[in-house]
Structures are given as C-alpha cells and as structure tokens.
Amino acid sequence: RAPGRYYKAKSKKDDNPEEALKDFRAIVEQETEQGDWGFKALKQSTKLLFLTLRRPADALKTYTQLLTYTKSAVTRNYSEKTINGILDYVGGGKGGVVEVDILEQFYQATKVALEDAKNERLSAKTNLKLAKLWLDRKEYARLSKLIRDLHRATAQDGDGDESQPQRGTQLLEIYALEIQMYNETRNFKKLKEIYNATNAVRSAIPHPRIMGVIKECGGKMWMGERQWNKASEDFFESFRSYDEAGSPQRIQVLK
C-alpha cells in the first residue's frame, strides 16, 4: 500500500537517494488516480533531485508533474505550502549553481498552474518571489520586465482603486523592489519618482521589512541631495521597521 511504500522510500533518502527516487516514482506510476501519496512522492522527488542529487532539470520535471495535482488532488492550503517551500529552496541558492533559464522555468510552470487553478493571490506572491530573485542576481533586464507585469496585474486587480489594503500592500512590495533596483543601478531620478509614489499609497498594511527597505533607500537618496534632516528621519524610520521585523538589516542602517 502507498503509505507503507512512501515511508520506506523516505527512509532511504539519506543513504541511497537514487533508490529512494525509484521507489517514489513507482508510487506515482501505480496510482490509479491522482492522490495524496503521489503528491507527497513527487514533493520528495523534487527535493531529492534539486538539493541532494543536484539535477535541477530533472527536479523541474517532477515539480511540473506535482503542479498538475494542485487542481483537485490535494487541498489548496497544502498545495500552497508545498509550492512556497519548493520555490524557497529553488530560489535560495541551496542547490548549487543553477542556470537562470531553469530557475525561470520553475516560476513559469508555477504561474501557469496557478492561473489554471484561479489562484491569483499565490500567483502574485510567486511573481514577487521571482522579482526578488532577479534583484539578488542583478538580472535587471528580467526584473524590469517582471515589474511592468506586476504593475499591470495589480492595476487590473484593483480597477484603479487605491483604497484596497491588499492592493496597496502589493504596490508597496513592487515599489520596494524597484527602489532597490534604481539604488543599485544609481538611477536617482527614477528612485525619487518611486519614493514619492510610495508616499501616495494609502491604506496599505505592509510588512515592516518592506518599509525598512523603502526608507533606507530614501535615506540614501536624501543624503545624495544633502538633505541631512530628512535623511536621518528616514534612516530612523528604516531602523524602526527593520527592528520590528527582527531583521539583521537594522544594524546596517545605524552605520
């Protein structure tokens, strides 16, 4: 039976990953219809292939298969948790050096599956994760394009209504990515534009880390303009936000 076979395969993961992989594949192949154990087996296979065996292209295949289960075989809650977990380690650099194209395909496959499942919320979160990845890797051309897509999607969601907290929050997340990009590429004219736009967003409930980023870049901007009072105000706000978020970034701001 599937549960027994699943736990047996799982016990081989550390000592004999190839064998475990075969066993997980057998569970999926022997399913008469998509169910919980097949999903779990694909989840384990993806992790093994990506993190242990360092075969990202094969991990992408099992992940793409796993995504077909998210329509009906498992609960939305469980599939969201799994997708988030996988994208975290895929984007987290723990699987060694991975080609940018393959990374992009992980997110692309996720996007398609989520659009199919009409899961707009997770779709937006996935895009923000990818944008953060492009920022970290200094892939500015890819990032600019994705930011345009994010703005378009956010505008469609809210029909131009600034008052929706969820929409405002998402806007600030996009602006935080933009402001970091312009800070890194030293485009201070655009940085100021985005900084002013962040002040116009009403009724948002952003994560304090997001405000920390925005105010830190604001502080640097004011320093560039020799506006010392405004700079110290923003750096203080930034420190407070990072502190609230428990982010190690707060020490950086004090320097």
mmCIF file with all atom_site columns, C-alpha atoms in Angstrom, residues 26-230:
data_model
loop_
_atom_site.group_PDB
_atom_site.id
_atom_site.type_symbol
_atom_site.label_atom_id
_atom_site.label_alt_id
_atom_site.label_comp_id
_atom_site.label_asym_id
_atom_site.label_entity_id
_atom_site.label_seq_id
_atom_site.pdbx_PDB_ins_code
_atom_site.Cartn_x
_atom_site.Cartn_y
_atom_site.Cartn_z
_atom_site.occupancy
_atom_site.B_iso_or_equiv
_atom_site.pdbx_formal_charge
_atom_site.auth_seq_id
_atom_site.auth_comp_id
_atom_site.auth_asym_id
_atom_site.auth_atom_id
_atom_site.pdbx_PDB_model_num
ATOM 1   C CA . ALA A 1 26  ? 6.847  3.740  -8.540  1.00 0.00 ? 26  ALA A CA 1
ATOM 2   C CA . ILE A 1 27  ? 4.273  5.192  -6.114  1.00 0.00 ? 27  ILE A CA 1
ATOM 3   C CA . VAL A 1 28  ? 3.301  7.832  -8.677  1.00 0.00 ? 28  VAL A CA 1
ATOM 4   C CA . GLU A 1 29  ? 3.174  5.347  -11.551 1.00 0.00 ? 29  GLU A CA 1
ATOM 5   C CA . GLN A 1 30  ? 0.999  2.880  -9.645  1.00 0.00 ? 30  GLN A CA 1
ATOM 6   C CA . GLU A 1 31  ? -1.652 5.426  -8.703  1.00 0.00 ? 31  GLU A CA 1
ATOM 7   C CA . THR A 1 32  ? -4.989 4.837  -10.374 1.00 0.00 ? 32  THR A CA 1
ATOM 8   C CA . GLU A 1 33  ? -5.942 8.460  -9.795  1.00 0.00 ? 33  GLU A CA 1
ATOM 9   C CA . GLN A 1 34  ? -4.009 11.450 -8.527  1.00 0.00 ? 34  GLN A CA 1
ATOM 10  C CA . GLY A 1 35  ? -3.969 11.460 -4.746  1.00 0.00 ? 35  GLY A CA 1
ATOM 11  C CA . ASP A 1 36  ? -2.170 12.477 -1.598  1.00 0.00 ? 36  ASP A CA 1
ATOM 12  C CA . TRP A 1 37  ? 0.604  9.860  -1.699  1.00 0.00 ? 37  TRP A CA 1
ATOM 13  C CA . GLY A 1 38  ? 1.543  10.575 -5.294  1.00 0.00 ? 38  GLY A CA 1
ATOM 14  C CA . PHE A 1 39  ? 1.734  14.257 -4.426  1.00 0.00 ? 39  PHE A CA 1
ATOM 15  C CA . LYS A 1 40  ? 3.947  13.559 -1.410  1.00 0.00 ? 40  LYS A CA 1
ATOM 16  C CA . ALA A 1 41  ? 6.180  11.275 -3.507  1.00 0.00 ? 41  ALA A CA 1
ATOM 17  C CA . LEU A 1 42  ? 6.627  13.983 -6.158  1.00 0.00 ? 42  LEU A CA 1
ATOM 18  C CA . LYS A 1 43  ? 7.366  16.545 -3.462  1.00 0.00 ? 43  LYS A CA 1
ATOM 19  C CA . GLN A 1 44  ? 10.124 14.305 -2.033  1.00 0.00 ? 44  GLN A CA 1
ATOM 20  C CA . SER A 1 45  ? 11.470 13.511 -5.522  1.00 0.00 ? 45  SER A CA 1
ATOM 21  C CA . THR A 1 46  ? 11.751 17.195 -6.409  1.00 0.00 ? 46  THR A CA 1
ATOM 22  C CA . LYS A 1 47  ? 13.642 17.930 -3.210  1.00 0.00 ? 47  LYS A CA 1
ATOM 23  C CA . LEU A 1 48  ? 15.980 14.958 -3.683  1.00 0.00 ? 48  LEU A CA 1
ATOM 24  C CA . LEU A 1 49  ? 16.725 15.842 -7.290  1.00 0.00 ? 49  LEU A CA 1
ATOM 25  C CA . PHE A 1 50  ? 17.294 19.512 -6.607  1.00 0.00 ? 50  PHE A CA 1
ATOM 26  C CA . LEU A 1 51  ? 19.087 19.576 -3.255  1.00 0.00 ? 51  LEU A CA 1
ATOM 27  C CA . THR A 1 52  ? 20.775 16.183 -2.908  1.00 0.00 ? 52  THR A CA 1
ATOM 28  C CA . LEU A 1 53  ? 21.446 14.944 -6.440  1.00 0.00 ? 53  LEU A CA 1
ATOM 29  C CA . ARG A 1 54  ? 21.837 18.443 -7.917  1.00 0.00 ? 54  ARG A CA 1
ATOM 30  C CA . ARG A 1 55  ? 19.837 17.651 -11.062 1.00 0.00 ? 55  ARG A CA 1
ATOM 31  C CA . PRO A 1 56  ? 17.713 20.780 -11.420 1.00 0.00 ? 56  PRO A CA 1
ATOM 32  C CA . ALA A 1 57  ? 16.373 19.948 -14.893 1.00 0.00 ? 57  ALA A CA 1
ATOM 33  C CA . ASP A 1 58  ? 15.014 16.615 -13.599 1.00 0.00 ? 58  ASP A CA 1
ATOM 34  C CA . ALA A 1 59  ? 13.651 18.330 -10.492 1.00 0.00 ? 59  ALA A CA 1
ATOM 35  C CA . LEU A 1 60  ? 11.774 20.684 -12.803 1.00 0.00 ? 60  LEU A CA 1
ATOM 36  C CA . LYS A 1 61  ? 10.095 17.661 -14.444 1.00 0.00 ? 61  LYS A CA 1
ATOM 37  C CA . THR A 1 62  ? 8.858  16.160 -11.166 1.00 0.00 ? 62  THR A CA 1
ATOM 38  C CA . TYR A 1 63  ? 7.800  19.624 -9.973  1.00 0.00 ? 63  TYR A CA 1
ATOM 39  C CA . THR A 1 64  ? 5.805  20.233 -13.161 1.00 0.00 ? 64  THR A CA 1
ATOM 40  C CA . GLN A 1 65  ? 4.072  16.890 -12.608 1.00 0.00 ? 65  GLN A CA 1
ATOM 41  C CA . LEU A 1 66  ? 3.402  17.804 -8.958  1.00 0.00 ? 66  LEU A CA 1
ATOM 42  C CA . LEU A 1 67  ? 1.707  21.015 -10.103 1.00 0.00 ? 67  LEU A CA 1
ATOM 43  C CA . THR A 1 68  ? -0.925 19.015 -12.020 1.00 0.00 ? 68  THR A CA 1
ATOM 44  C CA . TYR A 1 69  ? -2.077 17.645 -8.646  1.00 0.00 ? 69  TYR A CA 1
ATOM 45  C CA . THR A 1 70  ? -2.873 21.091 -7.295  1.00 0.00 ? 70  THR A CA 1
ATOM 46  C CA . LYS A 1 71  ? -6.123 21.396 -9.239  1.00 0.00 ? 71  LYS A CA 1
ATOM 47  C CA . SER A 1 72  ? -8.029 18.751 -7.348  1.00 0.00 ? 72  SER A CA 1
ATOM 48  C CA . ALA A 1 73  ? -5.917 16.002 -5.787  1.00 0.00 ? 73  ALA A CA 1
ATOM 49  C CA . VAL A 1 74  ? -4.831 17.923 -2.681  1.00 0.00 ? 74  VAL A CA 1
ATOM 50  C CA . THR A 1 75  ? -6.235 20.812 -0.655  1.00 0.00 ? 75  THR A CA 1
ATOM 51  C CA . ARG A 1 76  ? -5.384 24.345 -1.724  1.00 0.00 ? 76  ARG A CA 1
ATOM 52  C CA . ASN A 1 77  ? -3.780 25.008 1.636   1.00 0.00 ? 77  ASN A CA 1
ATOM 53  C CA . TYR A 1 78  ? -1.438 22.031 1.400   1.00 0.00 ? 78  TYR A CA 1
ATOM 54  C CA . SER A 1 79  ? -0.513 22.715 -2.216  1.00 0.00 ? 79  SER A CA 1
ATOM 55  C CA . GLU A 1 80  ? 0.247  26.389 -1.438  1.00 0.00 ? 80  GLU A CA 1
ATOM 56  C CA . LYS A 1 81  ? 2.518  25.399 1.439   1.00 0.00 ? 81  LYS A CA 1
ATOM 57  C CA . THR A 1 82  ? 4.332  22.884 -0.756  1.00 0.00 ? 82  THR A CA 1
ATOM 58  C CA . ILE A 1 83  ? 4.770  25.290 -3.682  1.00 0.00 ? 83  ILE A CA 1
ATOM 59  C CA . ASN A 1 84  ? 6.094  28.010 -1.372  1.00 0.00 ? 84  ASN A CA 1
ATOM 60  C CA . GLY A 1 85  ? 8.530  25.585 0.241   1.00 0.00 ? 85  GLY A CA 1
ATOM 61  C CA . ILE A 1 86  ? 9.875  24.359 -3.094  1.00 0.00 ? 86  ILE A CA 1
ATOM 62  C CA . LEU A 1 87  ? 10.271 27.847 -4.559  1.00 0.00 ? 87  LEU A CA 1
ATOM 63  C CA . ASP A 1 88  ? 12.077 28.940 -1.393  1.00 0.00 ? 88  ASP A CA 1
ATOM 64  C CA . TYR A 1 89  ? 14.836 26.368 -1.773  1.00 0.00 ? 89  TYR A CA 1
ATOM 65  C CA . VAL A 1 90  ? 14.930 26.649 -5.572  1.00 0.00 ? 90  VAL A CA 1
ATOM 66  C CA . GLY A 1 91  ? 15.499 30.399 -5.306  1.00 0.00 ? 91  GLY A CA 1
ATOM 67  C CA . GLY A 1 92  ? 17.589 30.180 -2.150  1.00 0.00 ? 92  GLY A CA 1
ATOM 68  C CA . GLY A 1 93  ? 20.768 29.032 -3.858  1.00 0.00 ? 93  GLY A CA 1
ATOM 69  C CA . LYS A 1 94  ? 20.997 25.825 -1.811  1.00 0.00 ? 94  LYS A CA 1
ATOM 70  C CA . GLY A 1 95  ? 21.090 23.518 -4.826  1.00 0.00 ? 95  GLY A CA 1
ATOM 71  C CA . GLY A 1 96  ? 24.426 24.729 -6.142  1.00 0.00 ? 96  GLY A CA 1
ATOM 72  C CA . VAL A 1 97  ? 24.768 26.745 -9.317  1.00 0.00 ? 97  VAL A CA 1
ATOM 73  C CA . VAL A 1 98  ? 21.578 26.587 -11.371 1.00 0.00 ? 98  VAL A CA 1
ATOM 74  C CA . GLU A 1 99  ? 21.150 28.094 -14.822 1.00 0.00 ? 99  GLU A CA 1
ATOM 75  C CA . VAL A 1 100 ? 18.979 31.179 -14.828 1.00 0.00 ? 100 VAL A CA 1
ATOM 76  C CA . ASP A 1 101 ? 16.770 29.703 -17.569 1.00 0.00 ? 101 ASP A CA 1
ATOM 77  C CA . ILE A 1 102 ? 15.927 26.679 -15.442 1.00 0.00 ? 102 ILE A CA 1
ATOM 78  C CA . LEU A 1 103 ? 15.148 28.866 -12.442 1.00 0.00 ? 103 LEU A CA 1
ATOM 79  C CA . GLU A 1 104 ? 12.837 30.921 -14.603 1.00 0.00 ? 104 GLU A CA 1
ATOM 80  C CA . GLN A 1 105 ? 11.062 27.773 -15.804 1.00 0.00 ? 105 GLN A CA 1
ATOM 81  C CA . PHE A 1 106 ? 10.276 26.750 -12.212 1.00 0.00 ? 106 PHE A CA 1
ATOM 82  C CA . TYR A 1 107 ? 8.449  30.040 -11.732 1.00 0.00 ? 107 TYR A CA 1
ATOM 83  C CA . GLN A 1 108 ? 6.904  29.957 -15.203 1.00 0.00 ? 108 GLN A CA 1
ATOM 84  C CA . ALA A 1 109 ? 5.438  26.476 -14.593 1.00 0.00 ? 109 ALA A CA 1
ATOM 85  C CA . THR A 1 110 ? 4.092  27.649 -11.240 1.00 0.00 ? 110 THR A CA 1
ATOM 86  C CA . LYS A 1 111 ? 2.491  30.701 -12.819 1.00 0.00 ? 111 LYS A CA 1
ATOM 87  C CA . VAL A 1 112 ? 0.697  28.640 -15.466 1.00 0.00 ? 112 VAL A CA 1
ATOM 88  C CA . ALA A 1 113 ? -0.593 26.132 -12.893 1.00 0.00 ? 113 ALA A CA 1
ATOM 89  C CA . LEU A 1 114 ? -1.817 28.883 -10.568 1.00 0.00 ? 114 LEU A CA 1
ATOM 90  C CA . GLU A 1 115 ? -3.591 30.727 -13.356 1.00 0.00 ? 115 GLU A CA 1
ATOM 91  C CA . ASP A 1 116 ? -5.271 27.434 -14.246 1.00 0.00 ? 116 ASP A CA 1
ATOM 92  C CA . ALA A 1 117 ? -6.335 26.969 -10.638 1.00 0.00 ? 117 ALA A CA 1
ATOM 93  C CA . LYS A 1 118 ? -7.514 30.615 -10.485 1.00 0.00 ? 118 LYS A CA 1
ATOM 94  C CA . ASN A 1 119 ? -5.257 31.242 -7.506  1.00 0.00 ? 119 ASN A CA 1
ATOM 95  C CA . GLU A 1 120 ? -4.466 34.941 -8.064  1.00 0.00 ? 120 GLU A CA 1
ATOM 96  C CA . ARG A 1 121 ? -3.114 35.559 -4.577  1.00 0.00 ? 121 ARG A CA 1
ATOM 97  C CA . LEU A 1 122 ? -0.407 32.922 -4.753  1.00 0.00 ? 122 LEU A CA 1
ATOM 98  C CA . SER A 1 123 ? 0.286  33.867 -8.361  1.00 0.00 ? 123 SER A CA 1
ATOM 99  C CA . ALA A 1 124 ? 1.151  37.417 -7.272  1.00 0.00 ? 124 ALA A CA 1
ATOM 100 C CA . LYS A 1 125 ? 3.289  36.117 -4.391  1.00 0.00 ? 125 LYS A CA 1
ATOM 101 C CA . THR A 1 126 ? 5.177  33.841 -6.776  1.00 0.00 ? 126 THR A CA 1
ATOM 102 C CA . ASN A 1 127 ? 5.926  36.738 -9.105  1.00 0.00 ? 127 ASN A CA 1
ATOM 103 C CA . LEU A 1 128 ? 7.204  38.831 -6.200  1.00 0.00 ? 128 LEU A CA 1
ATOM 104 C CA . LYS A 1 129 ? 9.488  35.943 -5.199  1.00 0.00 ? 129 LYS A CA 1
ATOM 105 C CA . LEU A 1 130 ? 10.855 35.744 -8.715  1.00 0.00 ? 130 LEU A CA 1
ATOM 106 C CA . ALA A 1 131 ? 11.401 39.516 -8.798  1.00 0.00 ? 131 ALA A CA 1
ATOM 107 C CA . LYS A 1 132 ? 13.380 39.277 -5.545  1.00 0.00 ? 132 LYS A CA 1
ATOM 108 C CA . LEU A 1 133 ? 15.471 36.510 -7.101  1.00 0.00 ? 133 LEU A CA 1
ATOM 109 C CA . TRP A 1 134 ? 16.261 38.661 -10.166 1.00 0.00 ? 134 TRP A CA 1
ATOM 110 C CA . LEU A 1 135 ? 17.197 41.557 -7.882  1.00 0.00 ? 135 LEU A CA 1
ATOM 111 C CA . ASP A 1 136 ? 19.566 39.357 -5.846  1.00 0.00 ? 136 ASP A CA 1
ATOM 112 C CA . ARG A 1 137 ? 21.166 38.066 -9.047  1.00 0.00 ? 137 ARG A CA 1
ATOM 113 C CA . LYS A 1 138 ? 21.358 41.559 -10.582 1.00 0.00 ? 138 LYS A CA 1
ATOM 114 C CA . GLU A 1 139 ? 19.283 40.422 -13.576 1.00 0.00 ? 139 GLU A CA 1
ATOM 115 C CA . TYR A 1 140 ? 17.976 43.947 -14.101 1.00 0.00 ? 140 TYR A CA 1
ATOM 116 C CA . ALA A 1 141 ? 16.524 43.471 -17.613 1.00 0.00 ? 141 ALA A CA 1
ATOM 117 C CA . ARG A 1 142 ? 14.459 40.481 -16.451 1.00 0.00 ? 142 ARG A CA 1
ATOM 118 C CA . LEU A 1 143 ? 13.498 42.354 -13.298 1.00 0.00 ? 143 LEU A CA 1
ATOM 119 C CA . SER A 1 144 ? 12.298 45.461 -15.181 1.00 0.00 ? 144 SER A CA 1
ATOM 120 C CA . LYS A 1 145 ? 10.071 43.367 -17.408 1.00 0.00 ? 145 LYS A CA 1
ATOM 121 C CA . LEU A 1 146 ? 8.616  41.461 -14.461 1.00 0.00 ? 146 LEU A CA 1
ATOM 122 C CA . ILE A 1 147 ? 7.967  44.697 -12.551 1.00 0.00 ? 147 ILE A CA 1
ATOM 123 C CA . ARG A 1 148 ? 5.959  46.003 -15.517 1.00 0.00 ? 148 ARG A CA 1
ATOM 124 C CA . ASP A 1 149 ? 3.896  42.786 -15.481 1.00 0.00 ? 149 ASP A CA 1
ATOM 125 C CA . LEU A 1 150 ? 3.360  43.082 -11.731 1.00 0.00 ? 150 LEU A CA 1
ATOM 126 C CA . HIS A 1 151 ? 2.148  46.676 -12.058 1.00 0.00 ? 151 HIS A CA 1
ATOM 127 C CA . ARG A 1 152 ? -0.242 45.655 -14.828 1.00 0.00 ? 152 ARG A CA 1
ATOM 128 C CA . ALA A 1 153 ? -1.657 42.761 -12.790 1.00 0.00 ? 153 ALA A CA 1
ATOM 129 C CA . THR A 1 154 ? -2.042 44.929 -9.683  1.00 0.00 ? 154 THR A CA 1
ATOM 130 C CA . ALA A 1 155 ? -3.840 47.632 -11.651 1.00 0.00 ? 155 ALA A CA 1
ATOM 131 C CA . GLN A 1 156 ? -6.263 45.052 -13.079 1.00 0.00 ? 156 GLN A CA 1
ATOM 132 C CA . ASP A 1 157 ? -6.939 43.569 -9.655  1.00 0.00 ? 157 ASP A CA 1
ATOM 133 C CA . GLY A 1 158 ? -7.996 46.817 -8.115  1.00 0.00 ? 158 GLY A CA 1
ATOM 134 C CA . ASP A 1 159 ? -9.634 48.579 -11.068 1.00 0.00 ? 159 ASP A CA 1
ATOM 135 C CA . GLY A 1 160 ? -7.522 51.581 -10.136 1.00 0.00 ? 160 GLY A CA 1
ATOM 136 C CA . ASP A 1 161 ? -8.912 51.684 -6.607  1.00 0.00 ? 161 ASP A CA 1
ATOM 137 C CA . GLU A 1 162 ? -6.126 52.834 -4.303  1.00 0.00 ? 162 GLU A CA 1
ATOM 138 C CA . SER A 1 163 ? -8.168 52.235 -1.174  1.00 0.00 ? 163 SER A CA 1
ATOM 139 C CA . GLN A 1 164 ? -7.931 48.455 -1.075  1.00 0.00 ? 164 GLN A CA 1
ATOM 140 C CA . PRO A 1 165 ? -5.434 47.460 1.627   1.00 0.00 ? 165 PRO A CA 1
ATOM 141 C CA . GLN A 1 166 ? -4.366 44.285 -0.180  1.00 0.00 ? 166 GLN A CA 1
ATOM 142 C CA . ARG A 1 167 ? -3.690 46.193 -3.386  1.00 0.00 ? 167 ARG A CA 1
ATOM 143 C CA . GLY A 1 168 ? -1.833 48.984 -1.592  1.00 0.00 ? 168 GLY A CA 1
ATOM 144 C CA . THR A 1 169 ? 0.311  46.462 0.240   1.00 0.00 ? 169 THR A CA 1
ATOM 145 C CA . GLN A 1 170 ? 1.209  44.711 -3.000  1.00 0.00 ? 170 GLN A CA 1
ATOM 146 C CA . LEU A 1 171 ? 2.039  48.034 -4.640  1.00 0.00 ? 171 LEU A CA 1
ATOM 147 C CA . LEU A 1 172 ? 4.486  48.858 -1.851  1.00 0.00 ? 172 LEU A CA 1
ATOM 148 C CA . GLU A 1 173 ? 6.163  45.469 -2.301  1.00 0.00 ? 173 GLU A CA 1
ATOM 149 C CA . ILE A 1 174 ? 6.640  46.206 -6.004  1.00 0.00 ? 174 ILE A CA 1
ATOM 150 C CA . TYR A 1 175 ? 7.912  49.711 -5.262  1.00 0.00 ? 175 TYR A CA 1
ATOM 151 C CA . ALA A 1 176 ? 10.395 48.310 -2.722  1.00 0.00 ? 176 ALA A CA 1
ATOM 152 C CA . LEU A 1 177 ? 11.884 46.096 -5.445  1.00 0.00 ? 177 LEU A CA 1
ATOM 153 C CA . GLU A 1 178 ? 12.009 48.994 -7.905  1.00 0.00 ? 178 GLU A CA 1
ATOM 154 C CA . ILE A 1 179 ? 13.608 51.367 -5.443  1.00 0.00 ? 179 ILE A CA 1
ATOM 155 C CA . GLN A 1 180 ? 16.360 48.829 -4.684  1.00 0.00 ? 180 GLN A CA 1
ATOM 156 C CA . MET A 1 181 ? 16.970 48.301 -8.392  1.00 0.00 ? 181 MET A CA 1
ATOM 157 C CA . TYR A 1 182 ? 17.300 52.047 -9.040  1.00 0.00 ? 182 TYR A CA 1
ATOM 158 C CA . ASN A 1 183 ? 19.526 52.416 -5.988  1.00 0.00 ? 183 ASN A CA 1
ATOM 159 C CA . GLU A 1 184 ? 21.836 49.649 -7.258  1.00 0.00 ? 184 GLU A CA 1
ATOM 160 C CA . THR A 1 185 ? 21.878 50.975 -10.829 1.00 0.00 ? 185 THR A CA 1
ATOM 161 C CA . ARG A 1 186 ? 22.324 54.539 -9.494  1.00 0.00 ? 186 ARG A CA 1
ATOM 162 C CA . ASN A 1 187 ? 19.303 55.893 -11.349 1.00 0.00 ? 187 ASN A CA 1
ATOM 163 C CA . PHE A 1 188 ? 18.467 58.557 -8.769  1.00 0.00 ? 188 PHE A CA 1
ATOM 164 C CA . LYS A 1 189 ? 15.862 60.343 -10.878 1.00 0.00 ? 189 LYS A CA 1
ATOM 165 C CA . LYS A 1 190 ? 13.723 57.175 -11.071 1.00 0.00 ? 190 LYS A CA 1
ATOM 166 C CA . LEU A 1 191 ? 14.472 56.377 -7.437  1.00 0.00 ? 191 LEU A CA 1
ATOM 167 C CA . LYS A 1 192 ? 12.987 59.699 -6.356  1.00 0.00 ? 192 LYS A CA 1
ATOM 168 C CA . GLU A 1 193 ? 9.947  59.136 -8.572  1.00 0.00 ? 193 GLU A CA 1
ATOM 169 C CA . ILE A 1 194 ? 9.240  55.764 -6.951  1.00 0.00 ? 194 ILE A CA 1
ATOM 170 C CA . TYR A 1 195 ? 9.981  57.112 -3.464  1.00 0.00 ? 195 TYR A CA 1
ATOM 171 C CA . ASN A 1 196 ? 7.347  59.824 -3.973  1.00 0.00 ? 196 ASN A CA 1
ATOM 172 C CA . ALA A 1 197 ? 4.922  57.232 -5.329  1.00 0.00 ? 197 ALA A CA 1
ATOM 173 C CA . THR A 1 198 ? 5.304  55.147 -2.148  1.00 0.00 ? 198 THR A CA 1
ATOM 174 C CA . ASN A 1 199 ? 4.162  58.136 -0.090  1.00 0.00 ? 199 ASN A CA 1
ATOM 175 C CA . ALA A 1 200 ? 1.000  58.374 -2.179  1.00 0.00 ? 200 ALA A CA 1
ATOM 176 C CA . VAL A 1 201 ? -0.115 54.817 -1.366  1.00 0.00 ? 201 VAL A CA 1
ATOM 177 C CA . ARG A 1 202 ? -2.934 54.888 1.149   1.00 0.00 ? 202 ARG A CA 1
ATOM 178 C CA . SER A 1 203 ? -4.427 52.129 3.290   1.00 0.00 ? 203 SER A CA 1
ATOM 179 C CA . ALA A 1 204 ? -1.679 49.571 2.939   1.00 0.00 ? 204 ALA A CA 1
ATOM 180 C CA . ILE A 1 205 ? -0.602 47.163 5.661   1.00 0.00 ? 205 ILE A CA 1
ATOM 181 C CA . PRO A 1 206 ? 2.937  46.383 4.533   1.00 0.00 ? 206 PRO A CA 1
ATOM 182 C CA . HIS A 1 207 ? 5.363  44.027 6.205   1.00 0.00 ? 207 HIS A CA 1
ATOM 183 C CA . PRO A 1 208 ? 7.735  46.197 8.284   1.00 0.00 ? 208 PRO A CA 1
ATOM 184 C CA . ARG A 1 209 ? 10.696 44.825 6.282   1.00 0.00 ? 209 ARG A CA 1
ATOM 185 C CA . ILE A 1 210 ? 9.218  46.410 3.126   1.00 0.00 ? 210 ILE A CA 1
ATOM 186 C CA . MET A 1 211 ? 9.014  49.816 4.810   1.00 0.00 ? 211 MET A CA 1
ATOM 187 C CA . GLY A 1 212 ? 12.555 49.322 6.088   1.00 0.00 ? 212 GLY A CA 1
ATOM 188 C CA . VAL A 1 213 ? 13.792 48.874 2.523   1.00 0.00 ? 213 VAL A CA 1
ATOM 189 C CA . ILE A 1 214 ? 11.879 51.895 1.196   1.00 0.00 ? 214 ILE A CA 1
ATOM 190 C CA . LYS A 1 215 ? 13.003 54.232 3.986   1.00 0.00 ? 215 LYS A CA 1
ATOM 191 C CA . GLU A 1 216 ? 16.610 53.028 3.829   1.00 0.00 ? 216 GLU A CA 1
ATOM 192 C CA . CYS A 1 217 ? 16.760 53.851 0.105   1.00 0.00 ? 217 CYS A CA 1
ATOM 193 C CA . GLY A 1 218 ? 15.006 57.141 0.894   1.00 0.00 ? 218 GLY A CA 1
ATOM 194 C CA . GLY A 1 219 ? 17.695 57.972 3.445   1.00 0.00 ? 219 GLY A CA 1
ATOM 195 C CA . LYS A 1 220 ? 20.427 57.333 0.871   1.00 0.00 ? 220 LYS A CA 1
ATOM 196 C CA . MET A 1 221 ? 18.555 59.491 -1.630  1.00 0.00 ? 221 MET A CA 1
ATOM 197 C CA . TRP A 1 222 ? 18.284 62.424 0.804   1.00 0.00 ? 222 TRP A CA 1
ATOM 198 C CA . MET A 1 223 ? 21.979 62.101 1.650   1.00 0.00 ? 223 MET A CA 1
ATOM 199 C CA . GLY A 1 224 ? 22.761 62.414 -2.047  1.00 0.00 ? 224 GLY A CA 1
ATOM 200 C CA . GLU A 1 225 ? 20.761 65.649 -2.018  1.00 0.00 ? 225 GLU A CA 1
ATOM 201 C CA . ARG A 1 226 ? 22.498 66.827 1.171   1.00 0.00 ? 226 ARG A CA 1
ATOM 202 C CA . GLN A 1 227 ? 19.141 66.955 2.988   1.00 0.00 ? 227 GLN A CA 1
ATOM 203 C CA . TRP A 1 228 ? 20.589 65.700 6.249   1.00 0.00 ? 228 TRP A CA 1
ATOM 204 C CA . ASN A 1 229 ? 17.462 66.083 8.422   1.00 0.00 ? 229 ASN A CA 1
ATOM 205 C CA . LYS A 1 230 ? 15.251 64.191 6.013   1.00 0.00 ? 230 LYS A CA 1
#
